[in-house]
């Protein structure tokens, strides 16, 4: 299994009291908000939102390994696992400071769409180059 050191972007997320559900742990839906915040941290590095393209989630999934409760601070590792013509597959690793272990992992396929006609479009070349550069900081080489 990968560790946080394999992820070029580490996003820190504080668990809020309101993130928990009636069973006393962070609700499964909240993990997707955490992942979204981490993904946007990665995208901010790419400046992708200034490129005339939007990004949409085509699919996502999360594997929950251990419950998380308030208070806690999560470290969410983000990396691009695969680059396609107009999409990327991103992977997330969620680490609990309180538990000192991985508590979840997730994946999402993100598609670039033109902001005018909302049709699938190629990942801009400068964004593609930035992804390669970011991933190389942790010796992760994409094909």
CSV table of C-alpha atoms in Angstrom, one decimal:
chain,number,residue,atom,x,y,z
A,1,UNK,CA,0.0,0.0,0.0
A,2,UNK,CA,1.1,3.5,-0.7
A,3,UNK,CA,2.0,5.9,2.1
A,4,UNK,CA,1.5,9.7,2.4
A,5,UNK,CA,5.1,10.2,1.2
A,6,UNK,CA,3.9,8.9,-2.2
A,7,UNK,CA,1.5,11.8,-2.7
A,8,UNK,CA,2.7,15.2,-3.9
A,9,UNK,CA,-0.1,17.1,-2.3
A,10,UNK,CA,-1.1,16.6,1.3
A,11,UNK,CA,-4.3,18.5,2.4
A,12,UNK,CA,-5.1,18.9,6.1
A,13,UNK,CA,-8.7,18.6,7.1
A,14,UNK,CA,-10.1,19.2,10.6
A,15,UNK,CA,-13.0,17.0,11.5
A,16,UNK,CA,-16.0,19.1,12.7
A,17,UNK,CA,-18.5,18.0,15.3
A,18,UNK,CA,-21.2,18.4,12.7
A,19,UNK,CA,-19.4,15.9,10.4
A,20,UNK,CA,-20.5,13.0,12.6
A,21,UNK,CA,-23.8,11.1,12.2
A,22,UNK,CA,-26.2,9.5,14.8
A,23,UNK,CA,-23.8,6.6,15.1
A,24,UNK,CA,-21.0,8.8,16.5
A,25,UNK,CA,-18.6,8.7,13.5
A,26,UNK,CA,-18.0,10.8,10.4
A,27,UNK,CA,-20.7,10.1,8.0
A,28,UNK,CA,-19.7,8.4,4.8
A,29,UNK,CA,-21.0,11.3,2.6
A,30,UNK,CA,-18.7,13.7,4.4
A,31,UNK,CA,-15.6,11.9,3.1
A,32,UNK,CA,-16.5,13.0,-0.4
A,33,UNK,CA,-16.5,16.7,0.7
A,34,UNK,CA,-13.1,16.1,2.3
A,35,UNK,CA,-11.9,14.5,-1.0
A,36,UNK,CA,-13.3,17.4,-3.0
A,37,UNK,CA,-11.4,19.9,-0.9
A,38,UNK,CA,-8.2,17.9,-1.3
A,39,UNK,CA,-8.7,17.7,-5.1
A,40,UNK,CA,-9.2,21.5,-5.3
A,41,UNK,CA,-6.0,22.0,-3.5
A,42,UNK,CA,-4.3,19.9,-6.2
A,43,UNK,CA,-6.2,21.8,-8.9
A,44,UNK,CA,-5.1,25.2,-7.4
A,45,UNK,CA,-1.5,24.1,-8.0
A,46,UNK,CA,-2.4,23.4,-11.6
A,47,UNK,CA,-4.3,26.7,-12.1
A,48,UNK,CA,-6.7,24.5,-14.0
A,49,UNK,CA,-9.8,26.6,-13.2
A,50,UNK,CA,-8.2,29.5,-15.1
A,51,UNK,CA,-7.8,27.4,-18.3
A,52,UNK,CA,-11.2,27.8,-19.9
A,53,UNK,CA,-12.2,24.2,-18.9
A,54,UNK,CA,-14.3,22.9,-16.1
A,55,UNK,CA,-13.7,19.7,-14.3
A,56,UNK,CA,-16.5,17.3,-13.5
A,57,UNK,CA,-16.5,14.1,-11.5
A,58,UNK,CA,-17.4,11.2,-13.8
A,59,UNK,CA,-17.2,8.5,-11.1
A,60,UNK,CA,-15.9,8.1,-7.6
A,61,UNK,CA,-15.6,5.5,-4.9
A,62,UNK,CA,-14.3,5.4,-1.3
A,63,UNK,CA,-13.1,2.4,0.8
A,64,UNK,CA,-13.7,3.0,4.5
A,65,UNK,CA,-11.2,1.2,6.6
A,66,UNK,CA,-11.7,2.6,10.1
A,67,UNK,CA,-14.3,5.0,11.6
A,68,UNK,CA,-13.2,8.6,12.3
A,69,UNK,CA,-14.6,10.6,15.1
A,70,UNK,CA,-14.4,14.2,16.4
A,71,UNK,CA,-11.9,15.6,17.3
A,72,UNK,CA,-9.3,14.6,14.6
A,73,UNK,CA,-7.2,16.1,11.9
A,74,UNK,CA,-7.0,14.1,8.7
A,75,UNK,CA,-4.2,14.3,6.2
A,76,UNK,CA,-5.4,13.6,2.7
A,77,UNK,CA,-2.8,12.6,0.1
A,78,UNK,CA,-3.7,13.4,-3.5
A,79,UNK,CA,-2.1,12.1,-6.7
A,80,UNK,CA,-3.0,11.6,-10.3
A,81,UNK,CA,-2.8,7.8,-11.1
A,82,UNK,CA,-3.6,8.0,-14.8
A,83,UNK,CA,-3.8,10.7,-17.5
A,84,UNK,CA,-6.1,10.2,-20.4
A,85,UNK,CA,-6.9,12.5,-23.3
A,86,UNK,CA,-9.7,14.4,-21.5
A,87,UNK,CA,-9.8,12.8,-18.1
A,88,UNK,CA,-7.6,11.9,-15.2
A,89,UNK,CA,-7.9,9.2,-12.5
A,90,UNK,CA,-7.0,10.6,-9.1
A,91,UNK,CA,-6.3,8.6,-5.9
A,92,UNK,CA,-6.7,9.8,-2.3
A,93,UNK,CA,-5.2,8.4,0.9
A,94,UNK,CA,-6.8,9.6,4.1
A,95,UNK,CA,-4.7,9.4,7.3
A,96,UNK,CA,-6.0,10.1,10.8
A,97,UNK,CA,-3.7,12.0,13.1
A,98,UNK,CA,-5.5,10.6,16.2
A,99,UNK,CA,-5.3,7.0,15.1
A,100,UNK,CA,-1.9,7.3,13.4
A,101,UNK,CA,-3.1,5.2,10.5
A,102,UNK,CA,-4.8,5.2,7.1
A,103,UNK,CA,-8.6,5.3,7.6
A,104,UNK,CA,-9.8,5.4,4.0
A,105,UNK,CA,-8.8,5.5,0.4
A,106,UNK,CA,-10.6,6.8,-2.6
A,107,UNK,CA,-10.5,7.3,-6.4
A,108,UNK,CA,-12.3,9.6,-8.8
A,109,UNK,CA,-12.3,10.0,-12.5
A,110,UNK,CA,-12.3,13.7,-13.4
A,111,UNK,CA,-13.3,14.8,-16.9
A,112,UNK,CA,-12.4,18.2,-18.5
A,113,UNK,CA,-15.2,19.9,-20.3
A,114,UNK,CA,-15.3,23.1,-22.3
A,115,UNK,CA,-16.8,25.9,-20.2
A,116,UNK,CA,-18.9,27.2,-23.1
A,117,UNK,CA,-20.4,24.2,-24.7
A,118,UNK,CA,-20.0,21.8,-21.7
A,119,UNK,CA,-18.6,19.1,-24.0
A,120,UNK,CA,-15.7,16.9,-23.1
A,121,UNK,CA,-12.4,18.5,-24.1
A,122,UNK,CA,-8.7,17.7,-24.0
A,123,UNK,CA,-6.7,18.3,-20.9
A,124,UNK,CA,-4.7,21.5,-21.8
A,125,UNK,CA,-1.1,20.7,-22.5
A,126,UNK,CA,0.2,23.2,-19.9
A,127,UNK,CA,-2.0,21.5,-17.3
A,128,UNK,CA,-0.7,18.1,-18.4
A,129,UNK,CA,2.9,19.3,-18.1
A,130,UNK,CA,2.1,20.7,-14.6
A,131,UNK,CA,0.7,17.3,-13.5
A,132,UNK,CA,3.8,15.5,-14.6
A,133,UNK,CA,6.0,18.1,-12.8
A,134,UNK,CA,3.9,17.8,-9.5
A,135,UNK,CA,3.9,14.0,-9.6
A,136,UNK,CA,7.7,13.9,-10.2
A,137,UNK,CA,8.2,15.6,-6.8
A,138,UNK,CA,7.5,12.2,-5.3
A,139,UNK,CA,9.1,10.2,-8.0
A,140,UNK,CA,5.8,9.2,-9.5
A,141,UNK,CA,6.2,9.0,-13.2
A,142,UNK,CA,3.1,8.9,-15.4
A,143,UNK,CA,3.1,7.3,-18.8
